[in-house]
Amino acid sequence: MELKGKVTVVTGGAVRVGRALTLALAGEGCHVFIHYGRSAGPAQQTAAEARKLGVEAHIHRANLAEAEETQSVIPAAVERFGRVDILINSAAIFPEEDSFSTTDLSLWEKLFAINLRAPFLLSRAFGSQVPAEGEGKIVNVLDARLRRPAPDHFVYRLTKGGLWHMTEMLAHELAPRITVNGVALGAILPPPGADRSYLDSLAQTQVPLKRAGSAEIVADNVLHLLHHDFLTGVVIPIDGGQFL
Ligand SMILES: NC(=O)c1ccc[n+]([C@@H]2O[C@H](COP(=O)([O-])OP(=O)(O)OC[C@H]3O[C@@H](n4cnc5c(N)ncnc54)[C@H](OP(=O)(O)O)[C@@H]3O)[C@@H](O)[C@H]2O)c1
């Protein structure tokens, strides 16, 4: 797919990995519709940086824990740009305390709403506005830890596992009009508040390549999935071999 001039929605596109994806797409000439939840200031800054790359950029707030607000995203982008060609589902939450024995129903519901229901609602709204003869692309941001089952981050894993499965299911369901792929991240960015040395020391002991990744490496792989029209149902692990 030629990316120049395409309209892209990036959820959680204001900060961290989402921001890198937004700017990489803008660098390819895509107009960007930046969804954010709480990061209003960073969303404005990211939009300003995207505009410097010569594309149109708009921001849109929606709490993805709320179905109605989630359902506002694609129609708002269509109102702005007339259509959406690419959807990147990057927004998610990753609670520290999330085990089989301690999780409670409200955390369960919040995680499923943000990490799985939102990509479902957005993908459906996205799919319904791609014309019968048009082409669209969805990329879901997953987690490479799913390659190695373990009981940590119990509900989070279930939601990302569901999204991984949904990636493959929708690759069937939406073909041939729309391709659906994913990137599964390992040690890419330290948790908010921690610095890079946290990831570097983790990488020394846990990552076969003995280094952490970066948001730019994620963006390169997403661009690869978007450029190549014969890829669908593909999930690229970006984890330096950590979860082999
Ligand atoms: N960082 C890593 O190394 C790593 C590793 C594995 C997987 N991943 C995956 O990569 C993606 C991005 O990771 P990240 O570390 O950049 O994420 P992050 O720093 O945790 O940021 C979360 C993003 O999701 C959005 N978000 C969260 N709850 C929301 C809500 N209720 N409504 C609307 N937006 C909401 C946030 O938007 P606002 O700030 O605007 O609220 C923010 O953009 C996620 O899917 C994550 O699971 C990341």
PDB file of C-alpha atoms and ligand atoms in Angstrom:
ATOM      1  CA  MET A   1       0.000   0.000   0.000  1.00  0.00           C
ATOM      2  CA  GLU A   2       1.240   3.478  -0.841  1.00  0.00           C
ATOM      3  CA  LEU A   3       0.959   5.241   2.512  1.00  0.00           C
ATOM      4  CA  LYS A   4       1.204   8.834   1.333  1.00  0.00           C
ATOM      5  CA  GLY A   5      -2.142  10.587   1.756  1.00  0.00           C
ATOM      6  CA  LYS A   6      -3.743   7.719   3.693  1.00  0.00           C
ATOM      7  CA  VAL A   7      -5.796   8.522   6.794  1.00  0.00           C
ATOM      8  CA  THR A   8      -4.726   6.734   9.960  1.00  0.00           C
ATOM      9  CA  VAL A   9      -6.327   6.422  13.382  1.00  0.00           C
ATOM     10  CA  VAL A  10      -3.865   5.538  16.157  1.00  0.00           C
ATOM     11  CA  THR A  11      -5.398   4.749  19.532  1.00  0.00           C
ATOM     12  CA  GLY A  12      -3.262   5.947  22.409  1.00  0.00           C
ATOM     13  CA  GLY A  13      -1.359   7.842  19.734  1.00  0.00           C
ATOM     14  CA  ALA A  14      -0.173  10.711  21.958  1.00  0.00           C
ATOM     15  CA  VAL A  15       2.487   9.070  24.105  1.00  0.00           C
ATOM     16  CA  ARG A  16       5.240   6.448  24.154  1.00  0.00           C
ATOM     17  CA  VAL A  17       4.795   3.622  21.603  1.00  0.00           C
ATOM     18  CA  GLY A  18       1.600   5.157  20.175  1.00  0.00           C
ATOM     19  CA  ARG A  19       3.359   8.478  19.661  1.00  0.00           C
ATOM     20  CA  ALA A  20       6.223   6.799  17.781  1.00  0.00           C
ATOM     21  CA  LEU A  21       3.669   5.057  15.545  1.00  0.00           C
ATOM     22  CA  THR A  22       1.835   8.333  14.888  1.00  0.00           C
ATOM     23  CA  LEU A  23       5.030  10.134  13.913  1.00  0.00           C
ATOM     24  CA  ALA A  24       6.330   7.264  11.782  1.00  0.00           C
ATOM     25  CA  LEU A  25       3.060   7.258   9.845  1.00  0.00           C
ATOM     26  CA  ALA A  26       3.147  11.031   9.502  1.00  0.00           C
ATOM     27  CA  GLY A  27       6.736  10.661   8.221  1.00  0.00           C
ATOM     28  CA  GLU A  28       5.355   8.407   5.470  1.00  0.00           C
ATOM     29  CA  GLY A  29       2.849  11.102   4.507  1.00  0.00           C
ATOM     30  CA  CYS A  30      -0.218   9.718   6.316  1.00  0.00           C
ATOM     31  CA  HIS A  31      -2.735  12.132   7.818  1.00  0.00           C
ATOM     32  CA  VAL A  32      -3.134  11.219  11.460  1.00  0.00           C
ATOM     33  CA  PHE A  33      -6.148  11.158  13.752  1.00  0.00           C
ATOM     34  CA  ILE A  34      -4.654  10.847  17.206  1.00  0.00           C
ATOM     35  CA  HIS A  35      -6.870   9.244  19.804  1.00  0.00           C
ATOM     36  CA  TYR A  36      -5.980   9.900  23.452  1.00  0.00           C
ATOM     37  CA  GLY A  37      -7.535   9.305  26.856  1.00  0.00           C
ATOM     38  CA  ARG A  38      -5.874  11.433  29.507  1.00  0.00           C
ATOM     39  CA  SER A  39      -2.858  12.815  27.651  1.00  0.00           C
ATOM     40  CA  ALA A  40      -4.412  15.976  26.179  1.00  0.00           C
ATOM     41  CA  GLY A  41      -1.205  18.062  26.271  1.00  0.00           C
ATOM     42  CA  PRO A  42       1.010  15.346  24.752  1.00  0.00           C
ATOM     43  CA  ALA A  43      -1.692  14.728  22.099  1.00  0.00           C
ATOM     44  CA  GLN A  44      -1.487  18.383  21.051  1.00  0.00           C
ATOM     45  CA  GLN A  45       2.323  18.223  20.982  1.00  0.00           C
ATOM     46  CA  THR A  46       2.336  15.032  18.928  1.00  0.00           C
ATOM     47  CA  ALA A  47      -0.165  16.575  16.485  1.00  0.00           C
ATOM     48  CA  ALA A  48       2.049  19.660  16.166  1.00  0.00           C
ATOM     49  CA  GLU A  49       5.081  17.463  15.424  1.00  0.00           C
ATOM     50  CA  ALA A  50       3.103  15.509  12.835  1.00  0.00           C
ATOM     51  CA  ARG A  51       2.025  18.727  11.103  1.00  0.00           C
ATOM     52  CA  LYS A  52       5.677  19.754  10.836  1.00  0.00           C
ATOM     53  CA  LEU A  53       6.093  16.626   8.687  1.00  0.00           C
ATOM     54  CA  GLY A  54       3.582  18.086   6.238  1.00  0.00           C
ATOM     55  CA  VAL A  55       0.423  16.128   7.055  1.00  0.00           C
ATOM     56  CA  GLU A  56      -2.916  16.957   8.639  1.00  0.00           C
ATOM     57  CA  ALA A  57      -3.280  15.946  12.280  1.00  0.00           C
ATOM     58  CA  HIS A  58      -6.303  16.031  14.586  1.00  0.00           C
ATOM     59  CA  ILE A  59      -6.742  14.833  18.138  1.00  0.00           C
ATOM     60  CA  HIS A  60      -9.772  13.152  19.716  1.00  0.00           C
ATOM     61  CA  ARG A  61     -10.398  12.223  23.335  1.00  0.00           C
ATOM     62  CA  ALA A  62     -12.296   9.042  24.223  1.00  0.00           C
ATOM     63  CA  ASN A  63     -12.211   6.883  27.320  1.00  0.00           C
ATOM     64  CA  LEU A  64     -11.934   3.387  25.873  1.00  0.00           C
ATOM     65  CA  ALA A  65     -13.383   1.927  29.079  1.00  0.00           C
ATOM     66  CA  GLU A  66     -16.715   3.391  27.895  1.00  0.00           C
ATOM     67  CA  ALA A  67     -18.323   1.704  24.887  1.00  0.00           C
ATOM     68  CA  GLU A  68     -20.163   4.831  23.747  1.00  0.00           C
ATOM     69  CA  GLU A  69     -17.040   6.992  23.796  1.00  0.00           C
ATOM     70  CA  THR A  70     -15.091   4.260  22.001  1.00  0.00           C
ATOM     71  CA  GLN A  71     -17.738   4.216  19.291  1.00  0.00           C
ATOM     72  CA  SER A  72     -17.248   7.953  18.730  1.00  0.00           C
ATOM     73  CA  VAL A  73     -13.683   7.561  17.425  1.00  0.00           C
ATOM     74  CA  ILE A  74     -14.081   6.256  13.855  1.00  0.00           C
ATOM     75  CA  PRO A  75     -17.137   8.439  13.027  1.00  0.00           C
ATOM     76  CA  ALA A  76     -15.247  11.514  14.293  1.00  0.00           C
ATOM     77  CA  ALA A  77     -12.280  10.646  12.072  1.00  0.00           C
ATOM     78  CA  VAL A  78     -14.580  10.072   9.095  1.00  0.00           C
ATOM     79  CA  GLU A  79     -16.215  13.432   9.746  1.00  0.00           C
ATOM     80  CA  ARG A  80     -12.784  15.109   9.664  1.00  0.00           C
ATOM     81  CA  PHE A  81     -11.206  13.273   6.756  1.00  0.00           C
ATOM     82  CA  GLY A  82     -14.063  11.641   4.833  1.00  0.00           C
ATOM     83  CA  ARG A  83     -12.668   8.139   5.415  1.00  0.00           C
ATOM     84  CA  VAL A  84     -10.171   6.087   7.446  1.00  0.00           C
ATOM     85  CA  ASP A  85      -7.692   3.800   5.634  1.00  0.00           C
ATOM     86  CA  ILE A  86      -5.612   2.467   8.531  1.00  0.00           C
ATOM     87  CA  LEU A  87      -6.471   1.627  12.144  1.00  0.00           C
ATOM     88  CA  ILE A  88      -3.720   1.022  14.715  1.00  0.00           C
ATOM     89  CA  ASN A  89      -5.009  -0.397  18.014  1.00  0.00           C
ATOM     90  CA  SER A  90      -2.218   0.527  20.426  1.00  0.00           C
ATOM     91  CA  ALA A  91      -3.966   1.825  23.578  1.00  0.00           C
ATOM     92  CA  ALA A  92      -4.035  -0.637  26.468  1.00  0.00           C
ATOM     93  CA  ILE A  93      -3.531  -0.886  30.191  1.00  0.00           C
ATOM     94  CA  PHE A  94      -1.050  -3.113  32.014  1.00  0.00           C
ATOM     95  CA  PRO A  95      -1.708  -3.188  35.771  1.00  0.00           C
ATOM     96  CA  GLU A  96       1.073  -4.325  38.063  1.00  0.00           C
ATOM     97  CA  GLU A  97      -1.297  -6.120  40.438  1.00  0.00           C
ATOM     98  CA  ASP A  98      -3.129  -8.654  38.296  1.00  0.00           C
ATOM     99  CA  SER A  99      -3.004 -12.253  39.479  1.00  0.00           C
ATOM    100  CA  PHE A 100      -5.499 -15.121  39.407  1.00  0.00           C
ATOM    101  CA  SER A 101      -6.029 -14.949  43.173  1.00  0.00           C
ATOM    102  CA  THR A 102      -6.107 -11.168  43.660  1.00  0.00           C
ATOM    103  CA  THR A 103      -7.842  -9.797  40.580  1.00  0.00           C
ATOM    104  CA  ASP A 104     -11.331  -8.437  41.132  1.00  0.00           C
ATOM    105  CA  LEU A 105     -14.308  -8.063  38.874  1.00  0.00           C
ATOM    106  CA  SER A 106     -13.899  -4.341  38.299  1.00  0.00           C
ATOM    107  CA  LEU A 107     -10.278  -4.778  37.124  1.00  0.00           C
ATOM    108  CA  TRP A 108     -11.378  -7.704  34.948  1.00  0.00           C
ATOM    109  CA  GLU A 109     -14.086  -5.592  33.309  1.00  0.00           C
ATOM    110  CA  LYS A 110     -11.833  -2.560  32.846  1.00  0.00           C
ATOM    111  CA  LEU A 111      -9.051  -4.595  31.242  1.00  0.00           C
ATOM    112  CA  PHE A 112     -11.407  -6.414  28.912  1.00  0.00           C
ATOM    113  CA  ALA A 113     -13.130  -3.140  27.968  1.00  0.00           C
ATOM    114  CA  ILE A 114      -9.941  -1.219  27.138  1.00  0.00           C
ATOM    115  CA  ASN A 115      -7.677  -3.970  25.805  1.00  0.00           C
ATOM    116  CA  LEU A 116     -10.165  -6.149  23.912  1.00  0.00           C
ATOM    117  CA  ARG A 117     -13.656  -4.646  23.557  1.00  0.00           C
ATOM    118  CA  ALA A 118     -12.295  -1.318  22.290  1.00  0.00           C
ATOM    119  CA  PRO A 119     -10.244  -2.887  19.436  1.00  0.00           C
ATOM    120  CA  PHE A 120     -13.338  -4.968  18.565  1.00  0.00           C
ATOM    121  CA  LEU A 121     -15.674  -1.948  18.422  1.00  0.00           C
ATOM    122  CA  LEU A 122     -13.108   0.130  16.546  1.00  0.00           C
ATOM    123  CA  SER A 123     -12.354  -2.640  14.040  1.00  0.00           C
ATOM    124  CA  ARG A 124     -16.046  -3.112  13.323  1.00  0.00           C
ATOM    125  CA  ALA A 125     -16.665   0.604  12.849  1.00  0.00           C
ATOM    126  CA  PHE A 126     -13.512   0.833  10.726  1.00  0.00           C
ATOM    127  CA  GLY A 127     -14.538  -2.147   8.570  1.00  0.00           C
ATOM    128  CA  SER A 128     -17.997  -0.785   7.947  1.00  0.00           C
ATOM    129  CA  GLN A 129     -16.701   2.466   6.429  1.00  0.00           C
ATOM    130  CA  VAL A 130     -14.138   0.877   4.061  1.00  0.00           C
ATOM    131  CA  PRO A 131     -15.920   0.790   0.672  1.00  0.00           C
ATOM    132  CA  ALA A 132     -16.669  -2.568  -1.002  1.00  0.00           C
ATOM    133  CA  GLU A 133     -13.972  -1.894  -3.593  1.00  0.00           C
ATOM    134  CA  GLY A 134     -11.625  -0.101  -1.183  1.00  0.00           C
ATOM    135  CA  GLU A 135      -8.741  -1.350   0.903  1.00  0.00           C
ATOM    136  CA  GLY A 136      -7.999  -0.938   4.562  1.00  0.00           C
ATOM    137  CA  LYS A 137      -5.446  -2.099   7.104  1.00  0.00           C
ATOM    138  CA  ILE A 138      -5.600  -2.872  10.801  1.00  0.00           C
ATOM    139  CA  VAL A 139      -2.542  -3.402  13.010  1.00  0.00           C
ATOM    140  CA  ASN A 140      -3.006  -4.551  16.605  1.00  0.00           C
ATOM    141  CA  VAL A 141      -0.343  -4.020  19.239  1.00  0.00           C
ATOM    142  CA  LEU A 142       0.067  -7.273  21.173  1.00  0.00           C
ATOM    143  CA  ASP A 143       2.456  -8.649  23.747  1.00  0.00           C
ATOM    144  CA  ALA A 144       5.215 -11.174  22.995  1.00  0.00           C
ATOM    145  CA  ARG A 145       4.893 -12.709  26.482  1.00  0.00           C
ATOM    146  CA  LEU A 146       1.870 -14.556  25.086  1.00  0.00           C
ATOM    147  CA  ARG A 147       4.328 -16.762  23.192  1.00  0.00           C
ATOM    148  CA  ARG A 148       5.234 -18.328  26.540  1.00  0.00           C
ATOM    149  CA  PRO A 149       2.236 -19.125  28.776  1.00  0.00           C
ATOM    150  CA  ALA A 150       2.720 -18.211  32.448  1.00  0.00           C
ATOM    151  CA  PRO A 151       0.399 -17.086  35.237  1.00  0.00           C
ATOM    152  CA  ASP A 152       1.751 -13.517  35.657  1.00  0.00           C
ATOM    153  CA  HIS A 153      -0.419 -10.559  34.609  1.00  0.00           C
ATOM    154  CA  PHE A 154      -3.403 -12.869  34.549  1.00  0.00           C
ATOM    155  CA  VAL A 155      -6.245 -10.775  33.097  1.00  0.00           C
ATOM    156  CA  TYR A 156      -3.921  -8.692  30.901  1.00  0.00           C
ATOM    157  CA  ARG A 157      -2.691 -11.896  29.249  1.00  0.00           C
ATOM    158  CA  LEU A 158      -6.261 -13.036  28.646  1.00  0.00           C
ATOM    159  CA  THR A 159      -7.151  -9.739  26.965  1.00  0.00           C
ATOM    160  CA  LYS A 160      -4.035  -9.672  24.766  1.00  0.00           C
ATOM    161  CA  GLY A 161      -4.526 -13.367  23.981  1.00  0.00           C
ATOM    162  CA  GLY A 162      -8.053 -12.511  22.856  1.00  0.00           C
ATOM    163  CA  LEU A 163      -6.737  -9.678  20.708  1.00  0.00           C
ATOM    164  CA  TRP A 164      -4.103 -11.962  19.157  1.00  0.00           C
ATOM    165  CA  HIS A 165      -6.849 -14.462  18.298  1.00  0.00           C
ATOM    166  CA  MET A 166      -9.071 -11.657  17.013  1.00  0.00           C
ATOM    167  CA  THR A 167      -6.215 -10.530  14.740  1.00  0.00           C
ATOM    168  CA  GLU A 168      -6.222 -13.932  13.047  1.00  0.00           C
ATOM    169  CA  MET A 169     -10.018 -14.245  13.009  1.00  0.00           C
ATOM    170  CA  LEU A 170     -10.482 -10.805  11.432  1.00  0.00           C
ATOM    171  CA  ALA A 171      -7.753 -11.522   8.884  1.00  0.00           C
ATOM    172  CA  HIS A 172     -10.170 -14.203   7.605  1.00  0.00           C
ATOM    173  CA  GLU A 173     -13.352 -12.248   8.180  1.00  0.00           C
ATOM    174  CA  LEU A 174     -12.285  -8.988   6.545  1.00  0.00           C
ATOM    175  CA  ALA A 175     -10.293 -10.395   3.596  1.00  0.00           C
ATOM    176  CA  PRO A 176      -9.850  -9.441   0.802  1.00  0.00           C
ATOM    177  CA  ARG A 177     -10.704  -5.785   1.489  1.00  0.00           C
ATOM    178  CA  ILE A 178      -8.835  -5.380   4.757  1.00  0.00           C
ATOM    179  CA  THR A 179      -5.604  -6.897   6.064  1.00  0.00           C
ATOM    180  CA  VAL A 180      -5.272  -7.475   9.803  1.00  0.00           C
ATOM    181  CA  ASN A 181      -1.847  -7.965  11.367  1.00  0.00           C
ATOM    182  CA  GLY A 182      -0.107  -7.457  14.674  1.00  0.00           C
ATOM    183  CA  VAL A 183       3.153  -6.698  16.412  1.00  0.00           C
ATOM    184  CA  ALA A 184       3.880  -8.473  19.704  1.00  0.00           C
ATOM    185  CA  LEU A 185       6.189  -6.415  21.883  1.00  0.00           C
ATOM    186  CA  GLY A 186       8.757  -7.525  24.405  1.00  0.00           C
ATOM    187  CA  ALA A 187      11.048  -5.165  26.329  1.00  0.00           C
ATOM    188  CA  ILE A 188      10.504  -1.982  24.343  1.00  0.00           C
ATOM    189  CA  LEU A 189      10.028   0.889  26.787  1.00  0.00           C
ATOM    190  CA  PRO A 190      10.460   0.870  30.567  1.00  0.00           C
ATOM    191  CA  PRO A 191       7.259   1.246  32.573  1.00  0.00           C
ATOM    192  CA  PRO A 192       6.238   4.908  33.005  1.00  0.00           C
ATOM    193  CA  GLY A 193       8.394   6.333  35.788  1.00  0.00           C
ATOM    194  CA  ALA A 194      11.279   3.839  35.373  1.00  0.00           C
ATOM    195  CA  ASP A 195      14.358   4.764  33.370  1.00  0.00           C
ATOM    196  CA  ARG A 196      16.154   2.992  30.541  1.00  0.00           C
ATOM    197  CA  SER A 197      18.610   1.251  32.910  1.00  0.00           C
ATOM    198  CA  TYR A 198      15.683  -0.826  34.211  1.00  0.00           C
ATOM    199  CA  LEU A 199      15.195  -2.349  30.745  1.00  0.00           C
ATOM    200  CA  ASP A 200      18.904  -2.612  30.010  1.00  0.00           C
ATOM    201  CA  SER A 201      19.549  -4.746  33.091  1.00  0.00           C
ATOM    202  CA  LEU A 202      16.462  -6.880  32.389  1.00  0.00           C
ATOM    203  CA  ALA A 203      17.716  -7.393  28.828  1.00  0.00           C
ATOM    204  CA  GLN A 204      21.135  -8.589  30.059  1.00  0.00           C
ATOM    205  CA  THR A 205      19.559 -11.504  31.899  1.00  0.00           C
ATOM    206  CA  GLN A 206      16.359 -12.242  29.964  1.00  0.00           C
ATOM    207  CA  VAL A 207      16.783 -11.243  26.320  1.00  0.00           C
ATOM    208  CA  PRO A 208      18.955 -13.489  24.108  1.00  0.00           C
ATOM    209  CA  LEU A 209      20.028 -10.451  22.040  1.00  0.00           C
ATOM    210  CA  LYS A 210      21.106  -8.772  25.330  1.00  0.00           C
ATOM    211  CA  ARG A 211      19.474  -5.460  24.512  1.00  0.00           C
ATOM    212  CA  ALA A 212      16.068  -3.817  24.759  1.00  0.00           C
ATOM    213  CA  GLY A 213      14.066  -2.664  21.742  1.00  0.00           C
ATOM    214  CA  SER A 214      12.712   0.794  21.046  1.00  0.00           C
ATOM    215  CA  ALA A 215       9.482   2.403  19.944  1.00  0.00           C
ATOM    216  CA  GLU A 216      11.168   3.204  16.614  1.00  0.00           C
ATOM    217  CA  ILE A 217      11.842  -0.508  15.969  1.00  0.00           C
ATOM    218  CA  VAL A 218       8.143  -1.160  16.615  1.00  0.00           C
ATOM    219  CA  ALA A 219       7.224   1.618  14.182  1.00  0.00           C
ATOM    220  CA  ASP A 220       9.511   0.156  11.474  1.00  0.00           C
ATOM    221  CA  ASN A 221       7.772  -3.208  11.792  1.00  0.00           C
ATOM    222  CA  VAL A 222       4.313  -1.654  11.666  1.00  0.00           C
ATOM    223  CA  LEU A 223       5.284   0.197   8.486  1.00  0.00           C
ATOM    224  CA  HIS A 224       6.497  -3.120   7.034  1.00  0.00           C
ATOM    225  CA  LEU A 225       3.082  -4.702   7.738  1.00  0.00           C
ATOM    226  CA  LEU A 226       1.321  -1.724   6.172  1.00  0.00           C
ATOM    227  CA  HIS A 227       3.464  -1.579   3.032  1.00  0.00           C
ATOM    228  CA  HIS A 228       3.068  -5.233   2.102  1.00  0.00           C
ATOM    229  CA  ASP A 229      -0.330  -6.166   0.723  1.00  0.00           C
ATOM    230  CA  PHE A 230       0.186  -9.942   0.796  1.00  0.00           C
ATOM    231  CA  LEU A 231       0.505 -10.090   4.581  1.00  0.00           C
ATOM    232  CA  THR A 232      -2.543 -10.777   6.694  1.00  0.00           C
ATOM    233  CA  GLY A 233      -3.011 -12.638   9.973  1.00  0.00           C
ATOM    234  CA  VAL A 234       0.704 -12.116  10.657  1.00  0.00           C
ATOM    235  CA  VAL A 235       1.996 -11.270  14.115  1.00  0.00           C
ATOM    236  CA  ILE A 236       5.633 -10.162  14.320  1.00  0.00           C
ATOM    237  CA  PRO A 237       7.243 -10.778  17.710  1.00  0.00           C
ATOM    238  CA  ILE A 238       9.545  -7.852  18.539  1.00  0.00           C
ATOM    239  CA  ASP A 239      11.219  -9.197  21.655  1.00  0.00           C
ATOM    240  CA  GLY A 240      14.883  -9.932  20.847  1.00  0.00           C
ATOM    241  CA  GLY A 241      14.042 -13.619  21.340  1.00  0.00           C
ATOM    242  CA  GLN A 242      12.927 -13.146  24.960  1.00  0.00           C
ATOM    243  CA  PHE A 243       9.860 -15.355  24.733  1.00  0.00           C
ATOM    244  CA  LEU A 244      11.164 -18.032  22.362  1.00  0.00           C
TER     245      LEU A 244
HETATM  246  N1  LIG B   1       6.078  -0.644  26.512  1.00  0.00           N
HETATM  247  C1  LIG B   1       6.390  -1.895  26.249  1.00  0.00           C
HETATM  248  O1  LIG B   1       7.561  -2.303  26.356  1.00  0.00           O
HETATM  249  C2  LIG B   1       5.300  -2.867  25.839  1.00  0.00           C
HETATM  250  C3  LIG B   1       5.521  -4.242  25.982  1.00  0.00           C
HETATM  251  C4  LIG B   1       4.519  -5.118  25.593  1.00  0.00           C
HETATM  252  C5  LIG B   1       3.343  -4.643  25.020  1.00  0.00           C
HETATM  253  N2  LIG B   1       3.163  -3.300  24.888  1.00  0.00           N
HETATM  254  C6  LIG B   1       1.903  -2.828  24.270  1.00  0.00           C
HETATM  255  O2  LIG B   1       2.188  -1.701  23.446  1.00  0.00           O
HETATM  256  C7  LIG B   1       1.099  -0.765  23.500  1.00  0.00           C
HETATM  257  C8  LIG B   1       1.628   0.592  23.896  1.00  0.00           C
HETATM  258  O3  LIG B   1       2.384   0.440  25.065  1.00  0.00           O
HETATM  259  P1  LIG B   1       2.937   1.675  25.908  1.00  0.00           P
HETATM  260  O4  LIG B   1       3.912   1.129  26.894  1.00  0.00           O
HETATM  261  O5  LIG B   1       3.329   2.763  24.991  1.00  0.00           O
HETATM  262  O6  LIG B   1       1.586   2.070  26.661  1.00  0.00           O
HETATM  263  P2  LIG B   1       1.399   3.006  27.958  1.00  0.00           P
HETATM  264  O7  LIG B   1       2.565   3.883  28.188  1.00  0.00           O
HETATM  265  O8  LIG B   1       0.950   2.112  29.064  1.00  0.00           O
HETATM  266  O9  LIG B   1       0.218   3.917  27.486  1.00  0.00           O
HETATM  267  C9  LIG B   1      -1.055   3.423  27.408  1.00  0.00           C
HETATM  268  C10 LIG B   1      -1.744   4.076  26.237  1.00  0.00           C
HETATM  269  O10 LIG B   1      -3.096   3.614  26.215  1.00  0.00           O
HETATM  270  C11 LIG B   1      -3.966   4.705  26.350  1.00  0.00           C
HETATM  271  N3  LIG B   1      -5.048   4.355  27.247  1.00  0.00           N
HETATM  272  C12 LIG B   1      -4.972   3.601  28.373  1.00  0.00           C
HETATM  273  N4  LIG B   1      -6.189   3.537  28.969  1.00  0.00           N
HETATM  274  C13 LIG B   1      -7.031   4.273  28.202  1.00  0.00           C
HETATM  275  C14 LIG B   1      -8.415   4.589  28.297  1.00  0.00           C
HETATM  276  N5  LIG B   1      -9.201   4.157  29.290  1.00  0.00           N
HETATM  277  N6  LIG B   1      -8.950   5.367  27.326  1.00  0.00           N
HETATM  278  C15 LIG B   1      -8.183   5.824  26.328  1.00  0.00           C
HETATM  279  N7  LIG B   1      -6.884   5.568  26.167  1.00  0.00           N
HETATM  280  C16 LIG B   1      -6.311   4.790  27.103  1.00  0.00           C
HETATM  281  C17 LIG B   1      -3.146   5.853  26.939  1.00  0.00           C
HETATM  282  O11 LIG B   1      -3.691   7.089  26.514  1.00  0.00           O
HETATM  283  P3  LIG B   1      -3.650   8.401  27.460  1.00  0.00           P
HETATM  284  O12 LIG B   1      -2.246   8.501  27.990  1.00  0.00           O
HETATM  285  O13 LIG B   1      -4.035   9.490  26.539  1.00  0.00           O
HETATM  286  O14 LIG B   1      -4.676   8.163  28.535  1.00  0.00           O
HETATM  287  C18 LIG B   1      -1.773   5.585  26.356  1.00  0.00           C
HETATM  288  O15 LIG B   1      -1.671   6.150  25.079  1.00  0.00           O
HETATM  289  C19 LIG B   1       0.095  -1.365  24.488  1.00  0.00           C
HETATM  290  O16 LIG B   1      -0.888  -2.067  23.746  1.00  0.00           O
HETATM  291  C20 LIG B   1       0.924  -2.321  25.318  1.00  0.00           C
HETATM  292  O17 LIG B   1       0.157  -3.388  25.835  1.00  0.00           O
HETATM  293  C21 LIG B   1       4.098  -2.394  25.291  1.00  0.00           C
END
